[in-house]
Tab-separated table of C-alpha atoms and ligand atoms in Angstrom:
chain	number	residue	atom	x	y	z
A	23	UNK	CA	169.197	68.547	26.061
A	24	UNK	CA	172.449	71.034	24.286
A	25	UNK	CA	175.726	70.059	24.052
A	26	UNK	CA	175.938	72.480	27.330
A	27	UNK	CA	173.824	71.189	29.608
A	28	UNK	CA	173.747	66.943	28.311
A	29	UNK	CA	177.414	66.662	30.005
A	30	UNK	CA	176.415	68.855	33.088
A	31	UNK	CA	176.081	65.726	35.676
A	32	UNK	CA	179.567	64.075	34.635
A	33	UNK	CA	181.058	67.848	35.035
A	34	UNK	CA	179.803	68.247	38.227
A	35	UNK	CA	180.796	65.059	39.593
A	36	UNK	CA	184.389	65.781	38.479
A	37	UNK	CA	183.923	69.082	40.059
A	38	UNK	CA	182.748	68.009	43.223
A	39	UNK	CA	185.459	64.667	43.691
A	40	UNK	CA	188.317	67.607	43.298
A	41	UNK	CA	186.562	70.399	45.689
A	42	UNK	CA	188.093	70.330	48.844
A	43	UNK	CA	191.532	69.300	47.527
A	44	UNK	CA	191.227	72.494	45.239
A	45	UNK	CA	190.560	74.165	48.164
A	46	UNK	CA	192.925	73.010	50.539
A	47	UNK	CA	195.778	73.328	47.891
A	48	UNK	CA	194.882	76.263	46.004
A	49	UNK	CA	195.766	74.929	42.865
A	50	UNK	CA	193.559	75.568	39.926
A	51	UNK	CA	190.663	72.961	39.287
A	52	UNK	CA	192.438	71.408	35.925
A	53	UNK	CA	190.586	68.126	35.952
A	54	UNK	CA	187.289	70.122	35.928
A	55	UNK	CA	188.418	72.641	33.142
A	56	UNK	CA	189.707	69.791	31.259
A	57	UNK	CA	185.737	68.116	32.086
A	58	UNK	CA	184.538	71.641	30.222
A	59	UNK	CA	186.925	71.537	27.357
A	60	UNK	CA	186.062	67.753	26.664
A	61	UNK	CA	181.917	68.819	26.456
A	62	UNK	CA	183.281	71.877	24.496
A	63	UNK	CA	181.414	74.187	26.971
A	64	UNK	CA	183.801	76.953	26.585
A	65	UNK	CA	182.245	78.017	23.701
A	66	UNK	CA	178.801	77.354	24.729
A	67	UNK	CA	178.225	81.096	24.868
A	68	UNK	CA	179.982	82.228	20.786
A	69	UNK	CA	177.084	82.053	18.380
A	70	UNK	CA	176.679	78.993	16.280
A	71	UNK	CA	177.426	80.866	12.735
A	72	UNK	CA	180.651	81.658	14.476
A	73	UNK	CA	181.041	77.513	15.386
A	74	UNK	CA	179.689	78.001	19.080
A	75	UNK	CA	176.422	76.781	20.641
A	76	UNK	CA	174.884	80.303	21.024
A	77	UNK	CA	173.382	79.247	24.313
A	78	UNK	CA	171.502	82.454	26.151
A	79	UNK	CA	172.660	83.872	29.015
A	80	UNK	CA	170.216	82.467	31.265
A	81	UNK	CA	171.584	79.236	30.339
A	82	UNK	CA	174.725	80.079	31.237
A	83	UNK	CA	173.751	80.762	34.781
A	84	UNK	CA	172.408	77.895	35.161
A	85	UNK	CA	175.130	76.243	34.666
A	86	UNK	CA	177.793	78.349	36.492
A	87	UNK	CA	175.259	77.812	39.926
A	88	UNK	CA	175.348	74.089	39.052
A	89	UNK	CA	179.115	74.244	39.061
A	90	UNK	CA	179.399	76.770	42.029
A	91	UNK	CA	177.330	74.484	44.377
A	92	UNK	CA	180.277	71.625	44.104
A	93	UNK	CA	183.021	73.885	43.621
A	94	UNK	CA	182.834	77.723	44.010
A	95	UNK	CA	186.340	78.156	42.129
A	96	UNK	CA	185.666	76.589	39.000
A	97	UNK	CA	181.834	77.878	39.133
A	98	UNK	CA	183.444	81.405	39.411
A	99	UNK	CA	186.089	80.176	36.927
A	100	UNK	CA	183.460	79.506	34.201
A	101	UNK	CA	181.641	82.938	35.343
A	102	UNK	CA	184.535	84.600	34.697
A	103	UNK	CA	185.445	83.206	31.220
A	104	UNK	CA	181.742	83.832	30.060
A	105	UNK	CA	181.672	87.030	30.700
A	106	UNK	CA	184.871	87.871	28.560
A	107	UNK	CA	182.608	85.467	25.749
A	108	UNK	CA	179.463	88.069	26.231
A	109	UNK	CA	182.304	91.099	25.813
A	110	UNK	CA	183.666	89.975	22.615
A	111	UNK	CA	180.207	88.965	21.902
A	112	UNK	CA	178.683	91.983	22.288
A	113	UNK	CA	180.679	94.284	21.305
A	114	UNK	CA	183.343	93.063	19.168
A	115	UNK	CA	181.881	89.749	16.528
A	116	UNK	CA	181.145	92.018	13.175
A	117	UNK	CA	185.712	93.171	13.475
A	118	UNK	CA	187.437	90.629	11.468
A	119	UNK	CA	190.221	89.865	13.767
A	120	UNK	CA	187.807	89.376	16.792
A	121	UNK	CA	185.085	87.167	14.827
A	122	UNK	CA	188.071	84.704	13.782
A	123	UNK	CA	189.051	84.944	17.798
A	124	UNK	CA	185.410	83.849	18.585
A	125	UNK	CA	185.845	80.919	15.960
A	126	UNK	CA	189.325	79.880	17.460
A	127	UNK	CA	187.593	79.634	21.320
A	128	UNK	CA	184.823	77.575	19.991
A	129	UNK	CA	187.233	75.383	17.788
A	130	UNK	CA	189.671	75.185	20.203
A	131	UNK	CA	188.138	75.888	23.814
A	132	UNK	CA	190.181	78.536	24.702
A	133	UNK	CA	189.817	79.881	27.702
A	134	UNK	CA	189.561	83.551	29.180
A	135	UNK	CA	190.613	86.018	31.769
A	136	UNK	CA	190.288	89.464	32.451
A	137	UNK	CA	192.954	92.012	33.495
A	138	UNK	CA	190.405	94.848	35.047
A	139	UNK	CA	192.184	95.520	38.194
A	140	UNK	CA	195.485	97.482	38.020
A	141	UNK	CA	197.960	98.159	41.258
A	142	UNK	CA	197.138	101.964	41.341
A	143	UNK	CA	193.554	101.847	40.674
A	144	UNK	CA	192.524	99.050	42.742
A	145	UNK	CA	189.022	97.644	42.185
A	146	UNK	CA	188.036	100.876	40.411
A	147	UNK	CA	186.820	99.405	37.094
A	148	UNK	CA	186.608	102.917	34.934
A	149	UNK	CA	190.117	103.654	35.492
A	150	UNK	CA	193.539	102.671	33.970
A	151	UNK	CA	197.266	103.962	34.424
A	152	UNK	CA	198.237	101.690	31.566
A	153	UNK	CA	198.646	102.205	28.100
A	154	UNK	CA	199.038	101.052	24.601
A	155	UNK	CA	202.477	102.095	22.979
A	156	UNK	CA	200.959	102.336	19.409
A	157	UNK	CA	204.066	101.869	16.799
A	158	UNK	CA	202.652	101.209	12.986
A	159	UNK	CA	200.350	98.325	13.174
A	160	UNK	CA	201.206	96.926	16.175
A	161	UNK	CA	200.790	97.650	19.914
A	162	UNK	CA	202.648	96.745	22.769
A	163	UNK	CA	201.275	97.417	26.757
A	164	UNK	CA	202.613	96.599	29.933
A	165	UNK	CA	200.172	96.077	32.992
A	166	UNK	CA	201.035	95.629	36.849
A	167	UNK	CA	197.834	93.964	38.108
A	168	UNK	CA	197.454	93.351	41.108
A	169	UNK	CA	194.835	90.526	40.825
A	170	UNK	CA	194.343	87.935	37.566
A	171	UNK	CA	192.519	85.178	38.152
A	172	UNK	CA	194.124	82.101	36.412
A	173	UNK	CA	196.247	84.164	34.389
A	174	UNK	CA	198.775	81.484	33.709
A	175	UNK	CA	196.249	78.921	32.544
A	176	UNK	CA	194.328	81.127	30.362
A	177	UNK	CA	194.926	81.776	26.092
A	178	UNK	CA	193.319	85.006	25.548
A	179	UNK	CA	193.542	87.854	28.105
A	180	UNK	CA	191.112	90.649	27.811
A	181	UNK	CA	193.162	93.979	29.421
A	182	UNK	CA	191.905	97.703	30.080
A	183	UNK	CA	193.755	100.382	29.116
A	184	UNK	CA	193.506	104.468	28.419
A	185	UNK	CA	192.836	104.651	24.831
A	186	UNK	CA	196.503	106.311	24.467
A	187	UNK	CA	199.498	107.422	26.111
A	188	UNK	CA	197.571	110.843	26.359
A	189	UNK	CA	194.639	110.206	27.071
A	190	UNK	CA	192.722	110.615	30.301
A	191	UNK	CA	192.637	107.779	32.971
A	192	UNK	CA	188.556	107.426	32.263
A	193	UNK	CA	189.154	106.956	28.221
A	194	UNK	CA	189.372	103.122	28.560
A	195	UNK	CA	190.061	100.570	25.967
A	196	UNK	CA	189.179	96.901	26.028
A	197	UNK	CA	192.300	94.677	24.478
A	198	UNK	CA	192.313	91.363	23.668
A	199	UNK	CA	195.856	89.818	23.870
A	200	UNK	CA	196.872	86.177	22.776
A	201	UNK	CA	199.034	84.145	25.344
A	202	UNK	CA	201.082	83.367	22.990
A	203	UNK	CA	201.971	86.952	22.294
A	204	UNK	CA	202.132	87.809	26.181
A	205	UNK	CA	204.639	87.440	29.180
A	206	UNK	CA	202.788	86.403	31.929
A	207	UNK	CA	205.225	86.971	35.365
A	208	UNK	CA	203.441	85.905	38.435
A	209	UNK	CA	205.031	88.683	41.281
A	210	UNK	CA	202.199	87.815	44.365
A	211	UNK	CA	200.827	85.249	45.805
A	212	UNK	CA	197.187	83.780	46.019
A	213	UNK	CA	196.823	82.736	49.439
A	214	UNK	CA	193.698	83.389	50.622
A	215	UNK	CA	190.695	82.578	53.066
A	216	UNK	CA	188.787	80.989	49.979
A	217	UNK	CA	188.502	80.899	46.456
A	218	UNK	CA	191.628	79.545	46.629
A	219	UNK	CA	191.265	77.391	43.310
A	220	UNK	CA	190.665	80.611	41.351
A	221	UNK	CA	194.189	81.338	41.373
A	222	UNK	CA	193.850	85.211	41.398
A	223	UNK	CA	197.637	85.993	41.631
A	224	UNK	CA	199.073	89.379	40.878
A	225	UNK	CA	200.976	89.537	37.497
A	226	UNK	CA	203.141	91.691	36.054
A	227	UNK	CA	201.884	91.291	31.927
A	228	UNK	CA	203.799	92.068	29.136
A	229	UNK	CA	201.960	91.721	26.022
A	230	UNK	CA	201.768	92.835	22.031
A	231	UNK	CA	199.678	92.518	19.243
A	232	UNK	CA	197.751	94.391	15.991
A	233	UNK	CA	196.286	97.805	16.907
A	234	UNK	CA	193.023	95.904	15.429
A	235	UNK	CA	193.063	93.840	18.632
A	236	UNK	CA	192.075	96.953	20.495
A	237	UNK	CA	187.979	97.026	20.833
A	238	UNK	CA	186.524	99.832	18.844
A	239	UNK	CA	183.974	100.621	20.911
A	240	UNK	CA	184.761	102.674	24.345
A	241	UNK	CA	185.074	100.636	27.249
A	242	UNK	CA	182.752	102.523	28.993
A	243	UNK	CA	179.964	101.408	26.835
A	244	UNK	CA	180.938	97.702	27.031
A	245	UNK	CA	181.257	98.235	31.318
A	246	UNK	CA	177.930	99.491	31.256
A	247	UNK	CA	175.752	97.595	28.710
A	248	UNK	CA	177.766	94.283	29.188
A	249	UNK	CA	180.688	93.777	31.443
A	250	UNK	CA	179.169	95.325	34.527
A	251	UNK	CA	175.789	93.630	34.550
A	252	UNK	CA	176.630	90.290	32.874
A	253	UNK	CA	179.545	89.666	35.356
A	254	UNK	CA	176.667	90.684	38.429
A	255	UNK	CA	174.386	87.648	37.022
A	256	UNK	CA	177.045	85.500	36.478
A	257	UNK	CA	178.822	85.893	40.253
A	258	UNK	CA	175.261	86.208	41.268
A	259	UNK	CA	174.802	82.711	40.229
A	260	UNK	CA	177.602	81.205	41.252
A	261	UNK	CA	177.058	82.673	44.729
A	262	UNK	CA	173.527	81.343	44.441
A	263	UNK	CA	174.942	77.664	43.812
A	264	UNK	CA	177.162	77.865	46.775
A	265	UNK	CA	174.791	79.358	49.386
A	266	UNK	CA	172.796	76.562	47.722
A	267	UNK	CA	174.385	73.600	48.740
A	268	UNK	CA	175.090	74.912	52.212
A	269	UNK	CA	171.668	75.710	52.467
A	270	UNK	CA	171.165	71.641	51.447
A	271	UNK	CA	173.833	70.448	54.140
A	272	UNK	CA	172.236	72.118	56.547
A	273	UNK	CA	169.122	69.935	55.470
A	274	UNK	CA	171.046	67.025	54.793
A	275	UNK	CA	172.177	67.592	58.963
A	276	UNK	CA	168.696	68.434	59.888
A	277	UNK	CA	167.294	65.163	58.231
A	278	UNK	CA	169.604	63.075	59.753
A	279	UNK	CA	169.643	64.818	63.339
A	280	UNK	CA	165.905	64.443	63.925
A	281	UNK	CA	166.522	60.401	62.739
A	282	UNK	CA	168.340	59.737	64.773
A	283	UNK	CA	167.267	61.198	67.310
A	284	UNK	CA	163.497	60.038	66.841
A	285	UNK	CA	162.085	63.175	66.618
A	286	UNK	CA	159.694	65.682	64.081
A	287	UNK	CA	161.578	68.802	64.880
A	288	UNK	CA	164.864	70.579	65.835
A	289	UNK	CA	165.401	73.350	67.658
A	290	UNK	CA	167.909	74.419	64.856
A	291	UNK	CA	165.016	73.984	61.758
A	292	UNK	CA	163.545	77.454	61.987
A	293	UNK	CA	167.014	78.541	60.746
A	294	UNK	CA	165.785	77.027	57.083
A	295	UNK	CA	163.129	79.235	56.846
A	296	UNK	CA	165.272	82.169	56.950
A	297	UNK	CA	167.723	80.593	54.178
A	298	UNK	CA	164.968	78.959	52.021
A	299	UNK	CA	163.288	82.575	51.844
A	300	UNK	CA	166.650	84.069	51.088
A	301	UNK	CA	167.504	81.637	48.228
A	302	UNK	CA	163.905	82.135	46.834
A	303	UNK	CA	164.479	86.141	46.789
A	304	UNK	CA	168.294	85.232	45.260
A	305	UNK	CA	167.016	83.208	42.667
A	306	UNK	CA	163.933	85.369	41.853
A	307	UNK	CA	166.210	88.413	41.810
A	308	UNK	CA	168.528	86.690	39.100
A	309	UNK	CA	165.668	85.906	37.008
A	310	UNK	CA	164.132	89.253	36.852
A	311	UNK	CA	167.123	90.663	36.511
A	312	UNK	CA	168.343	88.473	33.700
A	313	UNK	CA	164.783	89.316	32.028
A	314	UNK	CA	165.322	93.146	32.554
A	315	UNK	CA	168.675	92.314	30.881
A	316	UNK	CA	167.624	90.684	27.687
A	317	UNK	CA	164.839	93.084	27.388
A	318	UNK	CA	167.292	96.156	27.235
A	319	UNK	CA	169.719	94.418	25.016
A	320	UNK	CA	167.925	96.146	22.258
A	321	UNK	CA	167.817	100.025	23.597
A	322	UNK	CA	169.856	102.607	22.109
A	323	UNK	CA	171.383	103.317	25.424
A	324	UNK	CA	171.417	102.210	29.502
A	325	UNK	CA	169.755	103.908	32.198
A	326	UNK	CA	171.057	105.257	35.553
A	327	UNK	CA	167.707	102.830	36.465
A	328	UNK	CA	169.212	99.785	35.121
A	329	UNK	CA	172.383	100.568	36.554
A	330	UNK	CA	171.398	100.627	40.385
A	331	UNK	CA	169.488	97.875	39.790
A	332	UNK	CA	172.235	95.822	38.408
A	333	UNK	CA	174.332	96.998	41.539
A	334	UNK	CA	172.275	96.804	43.741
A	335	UNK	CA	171.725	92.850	42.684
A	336	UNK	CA	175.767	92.230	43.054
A	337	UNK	CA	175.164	94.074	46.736
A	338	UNK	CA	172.324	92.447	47.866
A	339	UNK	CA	173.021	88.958	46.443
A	340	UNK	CA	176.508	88.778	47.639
A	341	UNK	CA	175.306	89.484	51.515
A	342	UNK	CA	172.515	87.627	51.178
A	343	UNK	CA	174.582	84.216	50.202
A	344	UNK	CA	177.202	84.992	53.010
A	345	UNK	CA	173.792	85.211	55.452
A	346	UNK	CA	172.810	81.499	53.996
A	347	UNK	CA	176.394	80.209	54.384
A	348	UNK	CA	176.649	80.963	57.796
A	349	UNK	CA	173.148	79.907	58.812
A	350	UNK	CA	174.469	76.793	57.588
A	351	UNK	CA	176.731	76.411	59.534
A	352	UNK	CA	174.503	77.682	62.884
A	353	UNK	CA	172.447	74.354	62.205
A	354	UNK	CA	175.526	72.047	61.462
A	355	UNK	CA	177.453	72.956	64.471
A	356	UNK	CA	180.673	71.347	64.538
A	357	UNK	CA	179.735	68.760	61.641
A	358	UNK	CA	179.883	72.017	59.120
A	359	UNK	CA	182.674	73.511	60.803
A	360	UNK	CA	184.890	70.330	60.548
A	361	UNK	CA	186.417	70.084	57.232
A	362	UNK	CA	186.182	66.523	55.499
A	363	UNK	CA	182.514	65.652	56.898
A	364	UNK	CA	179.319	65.864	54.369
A	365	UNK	CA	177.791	67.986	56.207
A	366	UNK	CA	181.404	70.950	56.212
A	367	UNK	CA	180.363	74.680	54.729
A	368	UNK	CA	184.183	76.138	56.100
A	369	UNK	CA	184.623	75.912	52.644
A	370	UNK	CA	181.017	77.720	51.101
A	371	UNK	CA	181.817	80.590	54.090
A	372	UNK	CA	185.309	81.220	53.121
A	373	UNK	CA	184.484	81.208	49.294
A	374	UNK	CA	181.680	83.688	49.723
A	375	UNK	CA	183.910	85.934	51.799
A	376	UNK	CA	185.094	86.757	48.301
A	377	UNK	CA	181.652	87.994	46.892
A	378	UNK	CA	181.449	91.598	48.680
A	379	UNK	CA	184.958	92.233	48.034
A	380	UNK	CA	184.885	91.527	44.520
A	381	UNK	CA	184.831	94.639	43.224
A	382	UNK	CA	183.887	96.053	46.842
A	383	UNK	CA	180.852	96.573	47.915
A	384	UNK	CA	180.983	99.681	49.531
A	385	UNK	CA	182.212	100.953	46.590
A	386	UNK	CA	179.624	99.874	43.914
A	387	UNK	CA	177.341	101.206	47.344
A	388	UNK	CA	178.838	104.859	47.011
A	389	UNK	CA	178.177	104.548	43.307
A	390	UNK	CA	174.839	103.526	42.883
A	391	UNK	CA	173.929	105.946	45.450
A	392	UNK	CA	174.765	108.776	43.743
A	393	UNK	CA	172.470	107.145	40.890
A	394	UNK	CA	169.488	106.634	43.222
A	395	UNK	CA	170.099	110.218	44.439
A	396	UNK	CA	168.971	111.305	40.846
A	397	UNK	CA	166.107	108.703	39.974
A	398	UNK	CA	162.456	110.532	40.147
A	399	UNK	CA	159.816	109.342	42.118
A	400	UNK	CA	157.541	107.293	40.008
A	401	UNK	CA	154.454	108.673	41.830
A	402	UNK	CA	153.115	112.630	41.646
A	403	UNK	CA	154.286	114.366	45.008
A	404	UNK	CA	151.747	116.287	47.013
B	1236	LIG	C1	188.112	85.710	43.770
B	1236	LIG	C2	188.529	86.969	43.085
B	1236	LIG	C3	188.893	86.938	41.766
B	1236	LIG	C4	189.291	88.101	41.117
B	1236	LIG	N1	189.667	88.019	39.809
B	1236	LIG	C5	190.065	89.129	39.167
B	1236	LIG	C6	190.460	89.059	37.801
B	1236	LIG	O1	190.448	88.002	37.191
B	1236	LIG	N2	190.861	90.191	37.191
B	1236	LIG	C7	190.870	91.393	37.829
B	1236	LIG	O2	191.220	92.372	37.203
B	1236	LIG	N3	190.526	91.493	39.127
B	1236	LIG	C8	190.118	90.382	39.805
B	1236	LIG	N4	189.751	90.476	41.116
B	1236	LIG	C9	189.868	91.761	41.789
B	1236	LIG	C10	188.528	92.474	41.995
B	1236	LIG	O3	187.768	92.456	40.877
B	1236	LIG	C11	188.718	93.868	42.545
B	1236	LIG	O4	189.479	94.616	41.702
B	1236	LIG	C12	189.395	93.806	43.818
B	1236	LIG	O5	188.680	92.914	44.646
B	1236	LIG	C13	189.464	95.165	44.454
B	1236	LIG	O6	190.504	95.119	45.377
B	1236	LIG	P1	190.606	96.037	46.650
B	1236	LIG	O7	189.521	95.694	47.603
B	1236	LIG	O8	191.989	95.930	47.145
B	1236	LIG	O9	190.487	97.494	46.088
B	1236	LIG	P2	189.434	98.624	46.168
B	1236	LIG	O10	188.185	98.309	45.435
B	1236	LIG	O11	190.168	99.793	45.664
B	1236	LIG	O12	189.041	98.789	47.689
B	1236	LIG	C14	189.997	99.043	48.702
B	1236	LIG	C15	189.331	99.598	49.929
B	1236	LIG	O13	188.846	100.903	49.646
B	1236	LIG	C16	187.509	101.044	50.015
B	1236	LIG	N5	186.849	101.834	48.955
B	1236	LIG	C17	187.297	101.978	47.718
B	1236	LIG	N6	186.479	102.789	47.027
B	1236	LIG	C18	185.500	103.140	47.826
B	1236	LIG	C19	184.359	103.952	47.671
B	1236	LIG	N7	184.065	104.582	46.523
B	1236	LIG	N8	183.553	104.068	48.718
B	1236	LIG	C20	183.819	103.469	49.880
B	1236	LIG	N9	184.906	102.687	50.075
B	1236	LIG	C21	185.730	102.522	49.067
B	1236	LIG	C22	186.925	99.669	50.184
B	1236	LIG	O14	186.107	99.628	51.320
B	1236	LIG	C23	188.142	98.790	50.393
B	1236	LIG	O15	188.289	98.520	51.735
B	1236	LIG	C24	189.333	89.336	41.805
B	1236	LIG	C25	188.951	89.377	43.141
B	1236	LIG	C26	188.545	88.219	43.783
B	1236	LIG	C27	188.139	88.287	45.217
């Protein structure tokens, strides 16, 4: 066993005591982040030459469905922050300024969060309004976003931008701001059907720093060989872990239905065959995916291939959880629709809600069509 997965079980149990109040709250899971920090997990992901534990990406799925079957939030809370980690990883560890940010989240378990979304682009990743006042060294940028998930808990945000004040809205840079150097003004609320622990509130950011805290490398490149298809395992995962454990309530019910009532079967059983055979195509799609992933890590550049097939995962995986969630709660009747019972997936169902919408489905659907549109047939035509 690593460092990142010998403290899994005591994480989880933390994560799965403070669930439903989480949930019924909405306030942000700190007993489990502090659980994280304490097995220095949140810089399981920065290589080890950099004081991390280098762990692969594969491992960090693992861990994220682990986490999202007791407690979507902070599974999708640990998703999120790894996928800034892969980012900086990726694209950023050989600058000076962002290798001694790498060291600083291992040393000191930073955590962070990602400012994608801006109030007049929506969920449209590839696009920004905002941008960098460059004046000497230094930057400053302001941001209206309409949707930051724990943005007042987190130490380093990762922002989009246009490159310049003249540049177009599709020449994106990635920055990396400090907390300490940012103003962080919560203007909306975060009161929604689930997810609730996330914490997703729109903020209006104010923020500074060194020009060299602007990526190099065009955010394009690091949506498409990182960002994009990382944060599609990662949520893929998490919804796996959730759909999961409803999937094992709905067991758990099943179990103790036919006990009591003395019987071998349940009207309601057939029902698992339909989620068992989604969760095995879920979890088989992750894996091949995350292989196809490693594999092209190397490759000069992506494919319009790759890039449906890393959409259509997000698309296909997100419905497919939803369909497991409320199977669940078909076989639990009113034991899964009552909170507070062991056998209650209100809270799975709302939390999943979340998974086409983020970054919407239809969208990434209109996208990735236009890429299929293009692909040749991999067969001669007669
Ligand atoms: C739990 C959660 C956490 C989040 N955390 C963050 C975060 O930390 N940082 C961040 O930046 N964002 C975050 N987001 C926001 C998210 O990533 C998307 O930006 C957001 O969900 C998009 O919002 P939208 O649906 O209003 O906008 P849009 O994507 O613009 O969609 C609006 C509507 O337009 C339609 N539409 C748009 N484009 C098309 C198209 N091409 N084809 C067909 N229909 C289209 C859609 O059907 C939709 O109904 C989070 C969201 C959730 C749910």
């Amino acid at each position: 066993l690593n460092a990142f997965t010998g403290h899994l079980s005591a994480i989880l149990a933390v994560a799965s005591k403070n669930a439903a109040a989480v949930d019924q709250t909405g306030c942000f899971p700190n007993e489990t982040l502090s659980a994280l920090r304490q097995a220095r997990l949140l810089g399981s992901m920065v290589p080890r030459t950099m004081g991390g534990d280098g762990v692969s990406l594969s491992a960090a799925m693992e861990t994220c469905q682990a986490l999202g079957a007791c407690c979507g939030a902070s599974g999708m809370i640990l998703a999120m922050h790894q996928i800034q980690i892969a980012c900086l990883v990726s694209h950023a560890q050989h600058h000076p300024w962002h290798q001694a940010l790498l060291r600083r989240i291992a040393g000191e378990q930073l955590l962070l969060a990602s400012v994608t979304s801006e109030a007049t682009t929506g969920g449209n990743l590839r696009t920004s309004d905002c941008a960098p006042v460059l004046d000497g060294e230094r930057f400053r940028i302001s941001k209206e976003a309409p949707t930051v998930s724990y943005a007042s808990k987190a130490d380093v945000l990762l922002v989009t931008a246009r490159r310049a004040e003249d540049a177009p809205r599709s020449d994106q840079r990635l920055i990396a701001v400090l907390r300490e150097d940012a103003q962080v003004e919560v203007v909306g609320e975060w009161d929604t059907l689930g997810m609730r622990g996330t914490c997703s509130h729109a903020v209006s950011l104010r923020a500074e720093g060194l020009n060299c805290q602007i990526l190099e490398e065009e955010f394009g490149e690091i949506a498409e060989r990182t960002m994009v298809p990382v944060s599609h395992l990662l949520w893929g995962a998490v919804w796996t872990g959730i759909a999961g454990d409803a999937e094992a309530r709905a067991r758990a019910w099943l179990r103790r239905s036919m006990r009591q009532n003395g019987s071998t079967s349940h009207p309601a059983a057939y029902h698992l065959t339909e989620m068992s055979g989604l969760l095995r195509t879920m979890r088989a799609r992750l894996h091949d995916a995350t292989a196809c992933f490693e594999a092209a890590r190397g490759a000069p550049e992506g494919s319009p291939a790759q890039a449906a097939d890393t959409n259509l995962l997000k698309v296909d995986l997100s419905e497919a959880a939803l369909r497991v969630a409320l199977l669940a709660m078909r076989v639990c009747g009113m034991a899964g629709y009552r909170n507070g019972t062991e056998f209650s997936v209100g809270r799975h169902l709302r939390d999943l809600q979340s998974a086409p919408l983020m970054i919407h489905n239809d969208r990434i659907a209109a996208d990735t069509a236009t890429l299929l549109v293009a692909q040749r047939s991999a067969f001669p035509r007669g």
